[in-house]
CSV table of C-alpha atoms in Angstrom, one decimal:
chain,number,residue,atom,x,y,z
A,1,MET,CA,0.0,0.0,0.0
A,2,THR,CA,2.8,2.4,0.9
A,3,MET,CA,4.7,1.6,-2.2
A,4,PHE,CA,1.5,2.2,-4.3
A,5,LEU,CA,1.0,5.6,-2.7
A,6,TRP,CA,4.6,6.6,-3.4
A,7,ILE,CA,4.2,5.6,-7.0
A,8,CYS,CA,1.0,7.7,-7.2
A,9,VAL,CA,2.9,10.7,-5.7
A,10,ALA,CA,5.6,10.2,-8.3
A,11,ILE,CA,3.1,10.2,-11.2
A,12,LEU,CA,1.3,13.3,-9.8
A,13,SER,CA,4.7,15.1,-9.5
A,14,PHE,CA,5.3,14.3,-13.2
A,15,SER,CA,1.9,15.8,-14.1
A,16,LEU,CA,2.8,18.9,-12.0
A,17,VAL,CA,5.9,19.2,-14.2
A,18,GLY,CA,3.6,19.1,-17.2
A,19,PHE,CA,1.4,21.9,-15.8
A,20,LEU,CA,4.6,23.9,-15.0
A,21,TYR,CA,5.6,23.5,-18.7
A,22,ARG,CA,2.3,25.0,-19.8
A,23,LEU,CA,2.6,27.7,-17.2
A,24,MET,CA,6.0,28.8,-18.5
A,25,LYS,CA,5.4,28.4,-22.2
A,26,GLY,CA,1.7,29.2,-22.6
A,27,PRO,CA,1.3,31.9,-25.3
A,28,SER,CA,-1.6,33.8,-23.7
A,29,THR,CA,-2.5,34.8,-20.1
A,30,PRO,CA,-5.6,32.5,-19.9
A,31,ASP,CA,-3.4,29.5,-20.7
A,32,ARG,CA,-1.3,30.3,-17.7
A,33,VAL,CA,-4.3,30.8,-15.4
A,34,ILE,CA,-5.7,27.5,-16.5
A,35,ALA,CA,-2.3,25.9,-15.8
A,36,LEU,CA,-2.3,27.5,-12.3
A,37,ASP,CA,-5.8,26.2,-11.6
A,38,SER,CA,-4.6,22.7,-12.6
A,39,ILE,CA,-1.6,23.1,-10.3
A,40,GLY,CA,-4.0,23.8,-7.5
A,41,VAL,CA,-5.9,20.6,-8.2
A,42,GLY,CA,-2.6,18.6,-8.3
A,43,LEU,CA,-1.6,20.1,-4.9
A,44,ILE,CA,-5.0,19.1,-3.5
A,45,THR,CA,-4.4,15.5,-4.6
A,46,LEU,CA,-0.9,15.5,-3.2
A,47,VAL,CA,-2.1,16.8,0.2
A,48,GLY,CA,-4.7,13.9,0.2
A,49,LEU,CA,-2.1,11.3,-0.6
A,50,PHE,CA,0.4,12.6,1.9
A,51,SER,CA,-2.2,12.7,4.7
A,52,ILE,CA,-2.7,9.0,4.0
A,53,LEU,CA,1.0,8.4,4.0
A,54,PHE,CA,1.7,10.4,7.2
A,55,ASP,CA,-1.4,8.7,8.8
A,56,SER,CA,-2.9,11.9,10.2
A,57,PRO,CA,-6.2,13.6,9.4
A,58,PHE,CA,-4.9,17.0,10.3
A,59,PHE,CA,-4.0,18.1,6.8
A,60,LEU,CA,-7.5,17.7,5.5
A,61,GLU,CA,-8.5,21.3,6.1
A,62,VAL,CA,-5.8,22.3,3.7
A,63,ILE,CA,-7.8,20.5,0.9
A,64,LEU,CA,-10.9,22.7,1.3
A,65,LEU,CA,-8.8,25.8,1.7
A,66,LEU,CA,-6.7,25.2,-1.4
A,67,ALA,CA,-9.9,24.5,-3.4
A,68,ILE,CA,-11.5,27.8,-2.3
A,69,ILE,CA,-8.4,29.9,-2.9
A,70,ALA,CA,-7.8,28.4,-6.4
A,71,TYR,CA,-11.4,29.1,-7.4
A,72,ILE,CA,-11.2,32.7,-6.1
A,73,GLY,CA,-7.9,33.3,-8.0
A,74,THR,CA,-9.3,31.9,-11.3
A,75,VAL,CA,-12.5,34.1,-11.0
A,76,ALA,CA,-10.4,37.2,-10.2
A,77,PHE,CA,-8.0,36.6,-13.1
A,78,SER,CA,-10.8,36.0,-15.6
A,79,LYS,CA,-12.6,39.1,-14.6
A,80,PHE,CA,-9.3,41.0,-14.9
A,81,THR,CA,-8.6,39.8,-18.4
A,82,GLU,CA,-12.2,40.4,-19.5
A,83,LYS,CA,-12.9,43.9,-18.0
A,84,GLY,CA,-9.5,45.3,-16.9
A,85,VAL,CA,-10.7,45.7,-13.3
A,86,ILE,CA,-11.5,43.2,-10.6
A,87,ILE,CA,-13.8,45.3,-8.4
A,88,GLU,CA,-15.6,48.1,-10.1
A,89,ASN,CA,-17.0,51.1,-8.4
A,90,ASP,CA,-19.2,52.6,-11.2
A,91,ARG,CA,-22.9,52.5,-10.6
A,92,ASP,CA,-23.6,52.0,-14.3
A,93,ALA,CA,-20.7,49.6,-15.0
A,94,HIS,CA,-23.1,46.9,-16.2
A,95,LYS,CA,-24.7,48.7,-19.2
B,1,MET,CA,-10.8,-10.5,3.9
B,2,THR,CA,-12.7,-7.3,4.5
B,3,GLU,CA,-9.5,-5.3,4.8
B,4,MET,CA,-8.3,-6.6,1.5
B,5,LEU,CA,-11.6,-5.7,-0.2
B,6,ILE,CA,-11.5,-2.2,1.4
B,7,ASN,CA,-7.8,-1.8,0.3
B,8,SER,CA,-8.6,-2.8,-3.3
B,9,LEU,CA,-11.5,-0.3,-3.4
B,10,ILE,CA,-9.2,2.5,-2.2
B,11,VAL,CA,-6.5,1.4,-4.7
B,12,ILE,CA,-9.0,1.4,-7.6
B,13,PHE,CA,-10.3,4.9,-6.7
B,14,ILE,CA,-6.9,6.4,-6.3
B,15,SER,CA,-5.4,4.9,-9.4
B,16,VAL,CA,-8.4,6.1,-11.5
B,17,GLY,CA,-7.8,9.6,-10.1
B,18,VAL,CA,-4.1,9.6,-10.8
B,19,PHE,CA,-4.8,8.4,-14.3
B,20,PHE,CA,-7.1,11.3,-15.0
B,21,ILE,CA,-4.7,13.8,-13.5
B,22,LEU,CA,-2.0,12.4,-15.8
B,23,VAL,CA,-4.4,12.7,-18.8
B,24,THR,CA,-5.0,16.4,-17.8
B,25,ALA,CA,-1.2,17.0,-17.9
B,26,ILE,CA,-0.9,15.3,-21.3
B,27,GLY,CA,-3.9,17.3,-22.6
B,28,LEU,CA,-2.5,20.6,-21.4
B,29,ILE,CA,0.8,19.9,-23.1
B,30,ARG,CA,-0.5,18.6,-26.4
B,31,LEU,CA,-3.8,20.3,-27.3
B,32,PRO,CA,-3.5,23.1,-29.8
B,33,ASP,CA,-5.4,26.1,-28.4
B,34,ILE,CA,-6.7,27.6,-25.2
B,35,TYR,CA,-10.3,26.4,-25.5
B,36,SER,CA,-9.4,22.7,-25.9
B,37,ARG,CA,-6.9,23.1,-23.1
B,38,ALA,CA,-9.6,24.5,-20.9
B,39,HIS,CA,-11.9,21.6,-21.9
B,40,ALA,CA,-9.2,19.1,-20.8
B,41,ALA,CA,-8.3,20.9,-17.6
B,42,SER,CA,-11.8,21.5,-16.3
B,43,LYS,CA,-13.3,18.1,-17.0
B,44,SER,CA,-10.6,15.5,-16.3
B,45,ALA,CA,-8.9,17.4,-13.5
B,46,THR,CA,-12.2,17.7,-11.7
B,47,LEU,CA,-13.0,14.0,-12.1
B,48,GLY,CA,-9.5,13.0,-11.1
B,49,VAL,CA,-9.4,15.0,-7.9
B,50,MET,CA,-12.9,13.9,-6.9
B,51,SER,CA,-11.9,10.3,-7.4
B,52,ILE,CA,-8.7,10.6,-5.3
B,53,LEU,CA,-10.5,12.4,-2.6
B,54,ILE,CA,-13.2,9.7,-2.5
B,55,GLY,CA,-10.3,7.2,-2.0
B,56,VAL,CA,-8.8,9.3,0.8
B,57,PHE,CA,-12.2,9.6,2.5
B,58,LEU,CA,-12.8,5.8,2.3
B,59,HIS,CA,-9.3,5.2,3.8
B,60,PHE,CA,-9.9,7.5,6.7
B,61,TRP,CA,-13.5,6.2,7.3
B,62,LEU,CA,-13.1,2.5,6.8
B,63,ILE,CA,-9.6,1.8,8.1
B,64,GLU,CA,-9.0,4.5,10.7
B,65,GLY,CA,-12.6,4.8,11.7
B,66,ASN,CA,-12.6,8.6,11.3
B,67,PHE,CA,-15.6,9.9,9.5
B,68,ASN,CA,-14.4,13.2,8.0
B,69,PRO,CA,-17.1,15.4,6.5
B,70,ARG,CA,-14.5,18.0,5.4
B,71,ILE,CA,-13.4,15.8,2.5
B,72,ILE,CA,-17.0,15.5,1.3
B,73,LEU,CA,-17.4,19.3,1.5
B,74,GLY,CA,-14.2,19.5,-0.5
B,75,ILE,CA,-15.5,17.0,-3.1
B,76,VAL,CA,-18.8,18.9,-3.5
B,77,PHE,CA,-17.0,22.3,-3.7
B,78,LEU,CA,-14.6,21.0,-6.4
B,79,PHE,CA,-17.5,19.5,-8.3
B,80,ILE,CA,-19.3,22.8,-8.4
B,81,THR,CA,-16.4,25.2,-8.9
B,82,GLY,CA,-14.1,23.3,-11.3
B,83,PRO,CA,-16.2,23.6,-14.4
B,84,VAL,CA,-17.4,27.1,-13.5
B,85,GLY,CA,-13.7,28.3,-13.3
B,86,GLY,CA,-12.9,26.7,-16.6
B,87,HIS,CA,-16.0,28.3,-18.2
B,88,MET,CA,-15.2,31.8,-16.9
B,89,MET,CA,-11.6,31.5,-18.1
B,90,ALA,CA,-12.5,30.4,-21.6
B,91,LYS,CA,-15.1,33.2,-21.8
B,92,ALA,CA,-12.6,35.8,-20.7
B,93,ALA,CA,-10.1,34.4,-23.3
B,94,TYR,CA,-12.7,34.6,-26.1
B,95,PHE,CA,-13.7,38.2,-25.3
B,96,SER,CA,-10.1,39.3,-24.9
B,97,GLY,CA,-9.4,38.1,-28.4
B,98,VAL,CA,-7.2,35.0,-27.9
B,99,PRO,CA,-7.1,33.3,-31.4
B,100,LEU,CA,-8.6,29.9,-32.1
B,101,ALA,CA,-6.6,27.0,-33.4
B,102,LYS,CA,-5.8,26.7,-37.1
B,103,GLU,CA,-7.9,23.5,-37.4
B,104,THR,CA,-11.1,25.3,-36.3
B,105,VAL,CA,-13.9,24.7,-38.8
B,106,ARG,CA,-16.6,27.2,-37.7
B,107,ASP,CA,-17.0,29.8,-35.0
B,108,ASP,CA,-20.6,30.0,-33.8
B,109,MET,CA,-19.8,32.7,-31.3
B,110,ALA,CA,-18.5,35.4,-33.7
B,111,PRO,CA,-21.9,36.6,-35.2
B,112,LEU,CA,-23.4,36.8,-31.7
B,113,VAL,CA,-20.5,38.9,-30.5
B,114,ASP,CA,-20.8,41.2,-33.5
B,115,LYS,CA,-24.5,41.6,-32.8
B,116,GLU,CA,-23.8,42.5,-29.2
B,117,ALA,CA,-21.3,45.1,-30.3
B,118,THR,CA,-23.7,46.8,-32.8
B,119,LYS,CA,-26.4,46.8,-30.2
B,120,LYS,CA,-24.1,48.6,-27.8
B,121,GLU,CA,-23.2,51.1,-30.4
B,122,GLN,CA,-26.8,51.9,-31.2
B,123,LEU,CA,-27.6,52.6,-27.6
């Protein structure tokens, strides 16, 4: 079981290297944001596997926290690339 | 016997999840444009992370006897927000003018976007 989990950790690290390749090379900004989102997902899975490996349930809050932070980051970046601002103060900004 | 069954269940869930994360990485490297990459990232990464978290949840519940509702909350949250994040990013990419791949046959969105622009000019 431990050997299997370490092999899974190795494969996940290889896929994180793939996401990092897209993050560095990606021709446009949304490419990089999508790669960052996927890196967040890969980190969540690594936290889950390491909490099995270290035999402690105390890391499991980190999963929910990382999911929320990755989502907020994606939404903020997509609003920035679409409108140029993240929080708009105009009253008639939605016309 | 029971422990072996539980272990094989956990191994199946975790290996399916790892397979889908690997497929996400291959798709992000090999696919030609931003929209197909968003397709790969939002679908298979969400499925992979949900499957791995189900495996982790089953491990902590059935082997350690520790029912942990935070993992279920995490699964539900990822299931809701993963596709939404991919959709918002692809939409922002389209409206900020990221070009489509060379192999694209037709663009159903373009006439609608033009109509929106002319309507905004008339107002």
